[in-house]
Short mmCIF file of C-alpha atoms and ligand atoms in Angstrom, two decimals:
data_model
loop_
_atom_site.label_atom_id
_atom_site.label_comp_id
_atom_site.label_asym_id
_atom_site.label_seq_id
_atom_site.Cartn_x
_atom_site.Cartn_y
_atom_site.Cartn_z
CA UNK A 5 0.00 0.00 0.00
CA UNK A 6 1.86 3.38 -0.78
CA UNK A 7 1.27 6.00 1.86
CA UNK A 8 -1.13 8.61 1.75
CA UNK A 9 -0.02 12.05 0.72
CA UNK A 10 -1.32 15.59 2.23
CA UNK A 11 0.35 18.65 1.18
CA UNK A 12 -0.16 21.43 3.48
CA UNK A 13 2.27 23.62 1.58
CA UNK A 14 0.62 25.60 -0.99
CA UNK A 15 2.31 28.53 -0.01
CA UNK A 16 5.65 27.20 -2.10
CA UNK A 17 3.93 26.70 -4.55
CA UNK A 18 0.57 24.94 -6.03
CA UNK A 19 -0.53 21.74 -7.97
CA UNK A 20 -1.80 23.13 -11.51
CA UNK A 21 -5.31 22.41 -12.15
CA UNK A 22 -6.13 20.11 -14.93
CA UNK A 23 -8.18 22.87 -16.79
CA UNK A 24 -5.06 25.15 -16.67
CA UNK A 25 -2.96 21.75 -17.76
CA UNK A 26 -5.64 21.43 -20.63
CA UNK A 27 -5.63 24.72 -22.06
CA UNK A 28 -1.50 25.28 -21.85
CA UNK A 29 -1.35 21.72 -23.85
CA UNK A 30 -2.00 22.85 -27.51
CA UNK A 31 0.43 25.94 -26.87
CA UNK A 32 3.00 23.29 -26.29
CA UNK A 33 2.28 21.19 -29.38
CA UNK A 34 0.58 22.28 -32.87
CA UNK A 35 0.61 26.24 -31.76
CA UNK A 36 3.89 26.81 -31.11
CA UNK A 37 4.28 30.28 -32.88
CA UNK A 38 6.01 33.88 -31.60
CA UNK A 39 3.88 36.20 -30.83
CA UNK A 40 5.81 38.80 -32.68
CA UNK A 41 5.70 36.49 -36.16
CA UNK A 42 3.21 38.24 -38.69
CA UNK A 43 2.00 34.53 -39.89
CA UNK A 44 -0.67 32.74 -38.94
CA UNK A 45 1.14 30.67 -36.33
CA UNK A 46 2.30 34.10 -34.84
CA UNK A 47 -1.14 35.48 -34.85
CA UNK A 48 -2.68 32.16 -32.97
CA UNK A 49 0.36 32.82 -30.15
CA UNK A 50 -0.90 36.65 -30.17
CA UNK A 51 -3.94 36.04 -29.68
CA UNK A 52 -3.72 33.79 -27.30
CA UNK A 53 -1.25 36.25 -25.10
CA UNK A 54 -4.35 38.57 -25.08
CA UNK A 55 -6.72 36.61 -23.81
CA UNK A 56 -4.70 36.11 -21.47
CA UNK A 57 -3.89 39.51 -20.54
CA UNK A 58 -7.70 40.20 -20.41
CA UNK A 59 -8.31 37.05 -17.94
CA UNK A 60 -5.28 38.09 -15.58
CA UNK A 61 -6.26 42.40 -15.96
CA UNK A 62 -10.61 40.86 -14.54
CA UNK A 63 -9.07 39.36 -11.63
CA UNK A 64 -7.38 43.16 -10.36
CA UNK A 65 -10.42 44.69 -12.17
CA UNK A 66 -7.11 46.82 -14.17
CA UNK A 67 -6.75 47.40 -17.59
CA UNK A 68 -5.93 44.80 -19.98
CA UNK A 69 -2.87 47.16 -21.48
CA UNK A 70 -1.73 47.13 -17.45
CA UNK A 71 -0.48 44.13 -17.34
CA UNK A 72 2.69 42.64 -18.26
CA UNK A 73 4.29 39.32 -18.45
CA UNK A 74 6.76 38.22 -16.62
CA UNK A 75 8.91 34.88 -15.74
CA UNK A 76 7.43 35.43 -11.63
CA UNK A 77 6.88 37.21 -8.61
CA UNK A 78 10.44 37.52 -8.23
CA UNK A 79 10.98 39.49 -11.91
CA UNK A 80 7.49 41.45 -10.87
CA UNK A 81 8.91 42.63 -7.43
CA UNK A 82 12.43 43.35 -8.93
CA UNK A 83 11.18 44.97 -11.80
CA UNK A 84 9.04 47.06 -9.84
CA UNK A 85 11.64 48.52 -7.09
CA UNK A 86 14.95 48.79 -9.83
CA UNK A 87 12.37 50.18 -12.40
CA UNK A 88 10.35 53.04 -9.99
CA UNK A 89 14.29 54.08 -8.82
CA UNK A 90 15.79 54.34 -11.64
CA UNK A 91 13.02 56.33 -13.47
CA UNK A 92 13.15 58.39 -10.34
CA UNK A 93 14.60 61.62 -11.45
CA UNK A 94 16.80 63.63 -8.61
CA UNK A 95 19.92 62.79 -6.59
CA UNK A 96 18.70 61.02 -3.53
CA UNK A 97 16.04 58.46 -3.28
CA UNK A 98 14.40 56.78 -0.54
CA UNK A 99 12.32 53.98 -0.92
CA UNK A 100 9.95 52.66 2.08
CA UNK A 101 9.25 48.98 2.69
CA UNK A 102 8.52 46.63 5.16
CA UNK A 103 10.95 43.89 7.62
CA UNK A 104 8.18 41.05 6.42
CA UNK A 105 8.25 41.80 2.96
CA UNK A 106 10.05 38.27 0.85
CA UNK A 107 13.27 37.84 0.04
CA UNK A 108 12.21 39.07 -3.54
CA UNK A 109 11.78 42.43 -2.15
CA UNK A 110 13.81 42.36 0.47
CA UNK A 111 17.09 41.52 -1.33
CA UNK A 112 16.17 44.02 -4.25
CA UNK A 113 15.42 46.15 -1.85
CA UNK A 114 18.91 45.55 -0.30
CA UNK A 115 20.69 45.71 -3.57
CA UNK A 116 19.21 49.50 -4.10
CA UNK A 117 21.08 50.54 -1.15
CA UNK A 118 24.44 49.14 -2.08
CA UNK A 119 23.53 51.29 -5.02
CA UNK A 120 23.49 54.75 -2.68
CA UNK A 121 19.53 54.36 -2.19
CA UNK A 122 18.35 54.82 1.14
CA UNK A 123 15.48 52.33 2.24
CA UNK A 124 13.74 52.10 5.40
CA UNK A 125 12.18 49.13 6.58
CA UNK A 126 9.43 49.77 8.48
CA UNK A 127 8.45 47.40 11.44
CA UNK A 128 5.70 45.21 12.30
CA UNK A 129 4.70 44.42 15.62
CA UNK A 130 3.24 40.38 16.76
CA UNK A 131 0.08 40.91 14.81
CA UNK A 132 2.25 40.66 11.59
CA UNK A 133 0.27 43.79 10.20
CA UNK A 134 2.00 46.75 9.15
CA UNK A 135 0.78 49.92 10.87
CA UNK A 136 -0.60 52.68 8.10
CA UNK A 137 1.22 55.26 10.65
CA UNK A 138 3.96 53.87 10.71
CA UNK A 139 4.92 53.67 6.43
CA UNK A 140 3.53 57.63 6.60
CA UNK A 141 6.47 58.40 9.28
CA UNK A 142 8.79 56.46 7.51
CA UNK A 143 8.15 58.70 4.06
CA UNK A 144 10.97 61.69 3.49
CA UNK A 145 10.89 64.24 0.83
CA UNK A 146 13.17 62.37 -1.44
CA UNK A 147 10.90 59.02 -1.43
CA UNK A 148 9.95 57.19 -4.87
CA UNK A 149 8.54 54.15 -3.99
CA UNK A 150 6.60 52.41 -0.96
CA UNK A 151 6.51 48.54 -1.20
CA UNK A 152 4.69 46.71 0.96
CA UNK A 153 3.12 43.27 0.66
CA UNK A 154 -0.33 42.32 0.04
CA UNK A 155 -0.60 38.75 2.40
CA UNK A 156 2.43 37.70 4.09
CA UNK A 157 3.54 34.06 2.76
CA UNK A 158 4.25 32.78 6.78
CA UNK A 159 1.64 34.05 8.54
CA UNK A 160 -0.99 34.85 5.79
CA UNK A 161 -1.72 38.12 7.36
CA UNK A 162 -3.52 40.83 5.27
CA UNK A 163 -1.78 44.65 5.27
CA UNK A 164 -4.15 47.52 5.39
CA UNK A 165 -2.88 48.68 1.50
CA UNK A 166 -6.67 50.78 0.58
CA UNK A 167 -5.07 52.98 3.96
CA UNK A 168 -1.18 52.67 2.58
CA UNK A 169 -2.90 53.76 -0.64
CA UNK A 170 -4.21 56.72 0.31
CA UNK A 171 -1.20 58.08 1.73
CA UNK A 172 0.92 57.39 -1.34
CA UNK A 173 -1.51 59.06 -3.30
CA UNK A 174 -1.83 62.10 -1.01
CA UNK A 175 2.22 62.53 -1.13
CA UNK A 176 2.48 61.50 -5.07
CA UNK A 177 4.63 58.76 -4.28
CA UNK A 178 4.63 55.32 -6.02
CA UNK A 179 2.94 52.44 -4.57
CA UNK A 180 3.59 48.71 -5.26
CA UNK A 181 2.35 45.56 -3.83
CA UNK A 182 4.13 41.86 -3.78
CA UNK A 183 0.31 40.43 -4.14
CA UNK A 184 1.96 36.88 -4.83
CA UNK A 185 -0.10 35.06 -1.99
CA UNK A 186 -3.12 37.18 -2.28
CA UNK A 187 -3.54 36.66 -5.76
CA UNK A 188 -6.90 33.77 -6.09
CA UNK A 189 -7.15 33.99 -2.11
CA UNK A 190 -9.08 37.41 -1.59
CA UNK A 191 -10.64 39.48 -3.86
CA UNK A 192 -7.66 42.00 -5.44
CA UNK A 193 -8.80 45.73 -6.96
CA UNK A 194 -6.57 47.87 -8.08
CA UNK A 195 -8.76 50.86 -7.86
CA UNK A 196 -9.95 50.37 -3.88
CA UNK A 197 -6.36 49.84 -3.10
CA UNK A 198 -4.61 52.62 -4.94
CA UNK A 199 -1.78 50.79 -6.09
CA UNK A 200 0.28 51.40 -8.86
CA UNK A 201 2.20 48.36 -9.15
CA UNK A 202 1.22 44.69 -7.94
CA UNK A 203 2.99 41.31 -9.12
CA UNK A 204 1.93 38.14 -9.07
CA UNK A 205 2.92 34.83 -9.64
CA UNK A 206 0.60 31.96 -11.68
CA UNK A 207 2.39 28.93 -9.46
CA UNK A 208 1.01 29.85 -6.73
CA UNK A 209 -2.23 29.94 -7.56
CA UNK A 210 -2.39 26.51 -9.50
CA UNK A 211 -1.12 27.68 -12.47
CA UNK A 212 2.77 26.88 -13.88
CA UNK A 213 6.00 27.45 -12.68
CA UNK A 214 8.14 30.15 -14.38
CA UNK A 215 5.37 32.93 -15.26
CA UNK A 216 4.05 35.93 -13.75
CA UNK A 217 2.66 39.49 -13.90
CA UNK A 218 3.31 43.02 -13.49
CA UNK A 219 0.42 45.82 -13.34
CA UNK A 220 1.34 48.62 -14.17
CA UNK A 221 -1.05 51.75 -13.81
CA UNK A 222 -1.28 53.68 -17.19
CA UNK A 223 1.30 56.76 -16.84
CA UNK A 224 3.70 54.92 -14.53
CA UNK A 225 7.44 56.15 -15.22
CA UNK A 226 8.99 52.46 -15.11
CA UNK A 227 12.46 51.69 -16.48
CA UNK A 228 12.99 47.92 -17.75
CA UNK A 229 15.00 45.57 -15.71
CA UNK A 230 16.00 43.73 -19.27
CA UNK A 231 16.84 45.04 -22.64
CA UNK A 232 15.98 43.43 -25.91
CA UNK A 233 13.10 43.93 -27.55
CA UNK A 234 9.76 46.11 -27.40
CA UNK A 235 7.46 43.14 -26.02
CA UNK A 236 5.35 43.98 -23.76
CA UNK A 237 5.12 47.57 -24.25
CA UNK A 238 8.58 48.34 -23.61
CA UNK A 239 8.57 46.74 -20.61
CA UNK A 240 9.62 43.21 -20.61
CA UNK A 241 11.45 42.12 -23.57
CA UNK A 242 12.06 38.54 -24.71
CA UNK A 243 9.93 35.82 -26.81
CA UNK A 244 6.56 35.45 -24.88
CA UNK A 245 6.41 32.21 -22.68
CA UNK A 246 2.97 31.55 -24.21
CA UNK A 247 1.85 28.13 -22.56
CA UNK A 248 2.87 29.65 -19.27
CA UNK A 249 1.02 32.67 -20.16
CA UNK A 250 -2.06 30.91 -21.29
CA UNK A 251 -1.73 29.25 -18.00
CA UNK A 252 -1.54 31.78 -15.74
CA UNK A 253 -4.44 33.68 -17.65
CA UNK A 254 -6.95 30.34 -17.29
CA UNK A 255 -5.76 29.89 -13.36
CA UNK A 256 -6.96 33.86 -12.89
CA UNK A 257 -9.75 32.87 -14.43
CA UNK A 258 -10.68 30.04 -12.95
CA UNK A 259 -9.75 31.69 -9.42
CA UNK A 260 -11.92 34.59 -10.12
CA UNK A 261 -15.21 33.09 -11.08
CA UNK A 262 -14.83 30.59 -7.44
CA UNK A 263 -12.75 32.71 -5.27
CA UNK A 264 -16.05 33.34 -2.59
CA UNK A 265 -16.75 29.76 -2.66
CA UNK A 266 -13.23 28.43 -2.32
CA UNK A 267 -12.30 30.67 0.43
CA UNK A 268 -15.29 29.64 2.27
CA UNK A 269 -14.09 25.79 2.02
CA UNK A 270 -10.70 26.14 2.22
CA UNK A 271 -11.34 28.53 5.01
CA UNK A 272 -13.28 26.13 7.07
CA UNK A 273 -10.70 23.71 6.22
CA UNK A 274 -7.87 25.54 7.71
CA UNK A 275 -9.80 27.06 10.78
CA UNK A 276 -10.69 22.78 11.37
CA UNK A 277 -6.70 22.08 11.58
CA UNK A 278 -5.53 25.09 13.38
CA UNK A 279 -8.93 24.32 16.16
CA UNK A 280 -7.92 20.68 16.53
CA UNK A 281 -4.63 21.19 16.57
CA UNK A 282 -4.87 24.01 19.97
CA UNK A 283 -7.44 22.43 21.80
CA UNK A 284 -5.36 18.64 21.30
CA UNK A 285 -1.92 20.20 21.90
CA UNK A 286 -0.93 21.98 25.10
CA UNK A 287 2.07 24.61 24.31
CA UNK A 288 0.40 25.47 20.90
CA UNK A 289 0.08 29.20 19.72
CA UNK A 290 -0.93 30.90 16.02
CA UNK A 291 1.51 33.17 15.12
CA UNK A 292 -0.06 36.97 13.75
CA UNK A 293 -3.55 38.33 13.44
CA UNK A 294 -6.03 35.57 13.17
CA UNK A 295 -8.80 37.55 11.47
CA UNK A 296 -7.27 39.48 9.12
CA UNK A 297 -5.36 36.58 7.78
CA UNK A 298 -5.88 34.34 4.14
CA UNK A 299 -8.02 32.15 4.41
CA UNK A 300 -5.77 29.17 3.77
CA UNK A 301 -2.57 29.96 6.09
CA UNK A 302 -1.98 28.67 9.22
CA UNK A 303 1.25 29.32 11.33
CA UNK A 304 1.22 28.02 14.57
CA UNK A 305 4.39 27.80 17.58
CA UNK A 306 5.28 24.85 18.97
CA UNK A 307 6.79 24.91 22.17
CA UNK A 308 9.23 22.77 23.03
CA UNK A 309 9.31 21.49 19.16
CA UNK A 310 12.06 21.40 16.79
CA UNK A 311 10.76 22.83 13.52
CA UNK A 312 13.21 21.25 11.34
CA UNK A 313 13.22 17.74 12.63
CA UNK A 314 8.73 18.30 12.85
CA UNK A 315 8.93 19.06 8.78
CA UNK A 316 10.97 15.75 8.85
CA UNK A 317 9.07 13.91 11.22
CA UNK A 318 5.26 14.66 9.34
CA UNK A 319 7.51 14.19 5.75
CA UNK A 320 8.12 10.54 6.92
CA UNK A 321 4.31 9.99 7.80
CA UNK A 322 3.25 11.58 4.35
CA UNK A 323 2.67 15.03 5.16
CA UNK A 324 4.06 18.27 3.39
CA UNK A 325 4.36 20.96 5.63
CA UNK A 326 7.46 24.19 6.25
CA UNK A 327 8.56 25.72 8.95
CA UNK A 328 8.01 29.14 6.73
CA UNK A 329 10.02 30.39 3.49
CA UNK A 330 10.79 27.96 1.28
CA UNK A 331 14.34 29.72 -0.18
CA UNK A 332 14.95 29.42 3.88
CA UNK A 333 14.48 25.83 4.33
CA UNK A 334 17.96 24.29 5.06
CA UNK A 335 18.97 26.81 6.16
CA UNK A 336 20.25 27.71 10.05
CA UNK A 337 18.52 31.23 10.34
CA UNK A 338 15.48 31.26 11.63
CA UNK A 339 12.72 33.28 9.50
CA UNK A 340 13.25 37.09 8.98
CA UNK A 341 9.31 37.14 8.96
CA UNK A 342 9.05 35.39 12.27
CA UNK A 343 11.88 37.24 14.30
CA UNK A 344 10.31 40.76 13.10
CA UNK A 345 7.13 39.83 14.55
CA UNK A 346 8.73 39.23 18.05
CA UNK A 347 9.65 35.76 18.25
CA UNK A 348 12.78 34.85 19.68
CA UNK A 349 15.13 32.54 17.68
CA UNK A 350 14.32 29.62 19.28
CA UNK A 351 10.25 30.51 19.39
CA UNK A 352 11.16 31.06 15.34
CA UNK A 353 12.70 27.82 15.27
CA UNK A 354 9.60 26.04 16.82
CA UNK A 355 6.84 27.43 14.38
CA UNK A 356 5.36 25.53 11.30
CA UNK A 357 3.62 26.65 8.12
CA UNK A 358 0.38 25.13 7.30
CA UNK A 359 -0.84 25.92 3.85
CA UNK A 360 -3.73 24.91 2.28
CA UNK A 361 -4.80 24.76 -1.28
CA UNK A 362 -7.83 24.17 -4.26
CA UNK A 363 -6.95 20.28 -3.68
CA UNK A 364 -6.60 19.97 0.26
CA UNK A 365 -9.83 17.57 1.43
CA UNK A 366 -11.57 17.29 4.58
CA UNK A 367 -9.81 13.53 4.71
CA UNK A 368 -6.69 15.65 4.83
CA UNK A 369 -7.28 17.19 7.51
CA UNK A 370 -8.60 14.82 9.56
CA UNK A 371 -5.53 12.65 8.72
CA UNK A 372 -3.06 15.43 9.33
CA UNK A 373 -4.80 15.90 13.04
CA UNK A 374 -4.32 12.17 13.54
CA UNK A 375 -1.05 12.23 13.09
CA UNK A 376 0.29 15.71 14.21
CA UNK A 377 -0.36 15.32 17.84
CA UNK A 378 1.42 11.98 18.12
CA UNK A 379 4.39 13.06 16.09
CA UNK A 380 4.66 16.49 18.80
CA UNK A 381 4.48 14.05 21.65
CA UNK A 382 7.36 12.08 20.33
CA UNK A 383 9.22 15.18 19.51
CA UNK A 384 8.94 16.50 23.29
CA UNK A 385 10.09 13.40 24.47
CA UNK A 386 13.06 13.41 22.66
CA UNK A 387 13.76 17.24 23.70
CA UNK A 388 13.34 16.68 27.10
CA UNK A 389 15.53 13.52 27.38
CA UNK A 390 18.14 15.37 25.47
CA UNK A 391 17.82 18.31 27.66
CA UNK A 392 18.06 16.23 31.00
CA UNK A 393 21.36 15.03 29.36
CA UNK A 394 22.56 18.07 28.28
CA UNK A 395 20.64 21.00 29.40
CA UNK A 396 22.31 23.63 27.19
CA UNK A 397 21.82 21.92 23.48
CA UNK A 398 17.52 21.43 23.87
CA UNK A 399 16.46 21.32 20.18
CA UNK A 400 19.90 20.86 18.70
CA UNK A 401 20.06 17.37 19.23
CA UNK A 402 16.71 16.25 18.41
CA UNK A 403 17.28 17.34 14.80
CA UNK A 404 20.18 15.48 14.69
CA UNK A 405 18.13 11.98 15.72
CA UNK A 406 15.42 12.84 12.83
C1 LIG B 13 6.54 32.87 -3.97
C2 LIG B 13 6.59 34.32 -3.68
C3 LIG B 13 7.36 35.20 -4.47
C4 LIG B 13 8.23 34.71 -5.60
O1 LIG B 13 7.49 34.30 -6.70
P1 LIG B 13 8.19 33.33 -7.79
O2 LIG B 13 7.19 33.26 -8.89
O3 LIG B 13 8.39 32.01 -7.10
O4 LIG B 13 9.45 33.97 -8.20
C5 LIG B 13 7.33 36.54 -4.16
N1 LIG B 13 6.59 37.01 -3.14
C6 LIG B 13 5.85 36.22 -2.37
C7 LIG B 13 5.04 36.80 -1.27
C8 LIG B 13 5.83 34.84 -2.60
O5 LIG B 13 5.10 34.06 -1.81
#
């Protein structure tokens, strides 16, 4: 009998849906063309592209000609903060983000400054929700840009952007969002929020690997990160990746037309786990705001629980789970996300990432709750018979024995 399989890690990235699968297939095989080709099989891979853009454009409610392609969230973010700065006319620039943004924004963000560009980084508190006050404080004469993230991808929590958005506006300052993990959860408008540039990414929302989007409002001075071509009006050069494109326009699609029913499910879903798992498990916490949160993240503390060796543990008993970034995993540090919130290393080191997605069932769950409380127990045990040994080295050497 092979073992039964949950993945509760969505937030790395998504199964694609058979109807995206479907609809990417003949883009792969008799309509192969370039977009730019004035032929027949050009015109099929243009036309294609534009449905596209229309699909992805209805779920932001933007403009079709506001939306460009890109190879993911990473390209969107980067193009957005090295593109708003250097269009940015004058001799100092500031830019204004956040200590919970991704690693996307973060290091771009980073690489500005080794580039003379001052950046603040504004901080979040244990909610894991920017204050509005806080970005306006942070704002100086000579700022160009103010990033902040739509959902966070550990803790799922929702930043007040329509607030962010009006104070952008009110100083004439640029305003872009990393909407990655909001994209298919909530419902995204461009308009309400004020925003002038949001990426997104089609593998996280069950679409493929390797494809994304940039709005871009209409009048935005944006310099491209790449140079090549005039695709995508100037701003993204390079032969179209037109089955990922189709993709990612059918996944939009498909998220937009059941995003209130699928949040509602998956909500109930995750609320299930995260209940069972607190009222089963003594020394059991959720990290962040619980209400204004998506609907299918759940990041909850362990105490007295090795993340690392718990990812292992529920890995060997079928379970996908993280204990928070993905491009962190492996790695010593703990999360950037979790120690700006106010967790202490070893608090960091003790929390795990639930995720949820379109394919997580109620069977899941109920599997993942028989076997999470067990696994913790056996986890504790080890810690504390460690610790008795050697009181100084408490979760070091229960990784080792996973
Ligand atoms: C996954 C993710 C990214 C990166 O997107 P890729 O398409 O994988 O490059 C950026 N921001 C957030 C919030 C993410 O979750």
């Amino acid at each position: 009998m092979t073992m039964r399989r949950v993945y509760l890690d969505n937030n790395a990235t998504t199964p694609v849906a058979p109807e995206v699968y479907e609809a990417m297939s003949p883009y792969l095989r008799e309509d192969f063309g370039n977009a730019s080709s004035i032929h027949w099989f050009g015109q099929r891979a243009k036309g294609a592209i534009e449905d596209a853009r229309e699909q992805v454009s209805k779920l932001l409610n933007a403009r079709a000609n506001e939306v460009a392609f890109t190879s993911g969230g990473t390209e969107s973010d980067n193009t957005a903060l090295f593109g708003i700065v250097e269009a940015a006319r004058g001799e100092s620039k500031h830019v204004v983000t956040t200590a919970i943004e991704h690693h996307a924004v973060l290091h771009a963000a980073q690489a500005l400054e080794r580039r003379g560009v001052k950046v603040s980084y504004v901080r979040v508190g244990p909610s894991g929700i920017v204050d509005p006050g806080d970005v306006e404080r942070a704002i100086r004469p000579e700022t160009v840009l103010i990033s902040v993230m739509y959902a966070n991808n550990e803790l799922g929590t929702i930043q007040p952007l329509e607030e962010i958005g009006r104070i952008a506006r009110k100083r004439d300052i640029y305003f872009h969002t990393d909407a990655v993990q909001a994209a298919g959860k909530i419902p995204i408008d461009v308009e309400k929020i004020a925003v002038d540039l949001l990426s997104m990414s089609a593998h996280k929302l069950n679409g493929p690997k390797g494809v994304g989007a940039l709005y871009v409002r209409r009048g935005t001075a944006l310099k491209p990160l790449l140079y090549g071509g005039s695709h995508e009006r100037d701003r993204r050069p390079g032969t179209e990746n037109v089955p990922g494109i189709v993709g990612l326009g059918k996944a939009c699609e498909i998220a937009r037309t059941h995003l209130a029913d699928s949040a509602a499910r998956i909500g109930a879903l995750r609320d299930r786990l995260e209940e069972g798992i607190l009222q089963t498990i003594p020394g059991t916490t959720v990290v962040g705001d619980r209400a204004s949160r998506t609907p299918n993240t759940a990041n909850i503390a362990f105490e007295r629980v090795d993340g690392e060796a718990f990812v292992i543990a529920l890995d060997l008993r079928g379970i996908a789970c993280s204990t928070g970034a993905a491009c962190s995993s492996g790695a010593i540090d703990p999360s950037h996300v979790l120690t700006a919130v106010g967790r202490s290393p070893a608090e960091a080191r003790s929390s795990i990432r639930f995720s949820l997605g379109k394919f997580t069932s109620a069977e899941d769950i109920e599997y993942a709750l028989e076997v999470i409380p067990a696994v913790v127990q056996q986890l504790r045990a080890i810690a504390a018979r460690v610790s008795a040994e050697a009181p100084d080295s408490r979760f070091s050497a229960a990784s080792k024995h996973a």
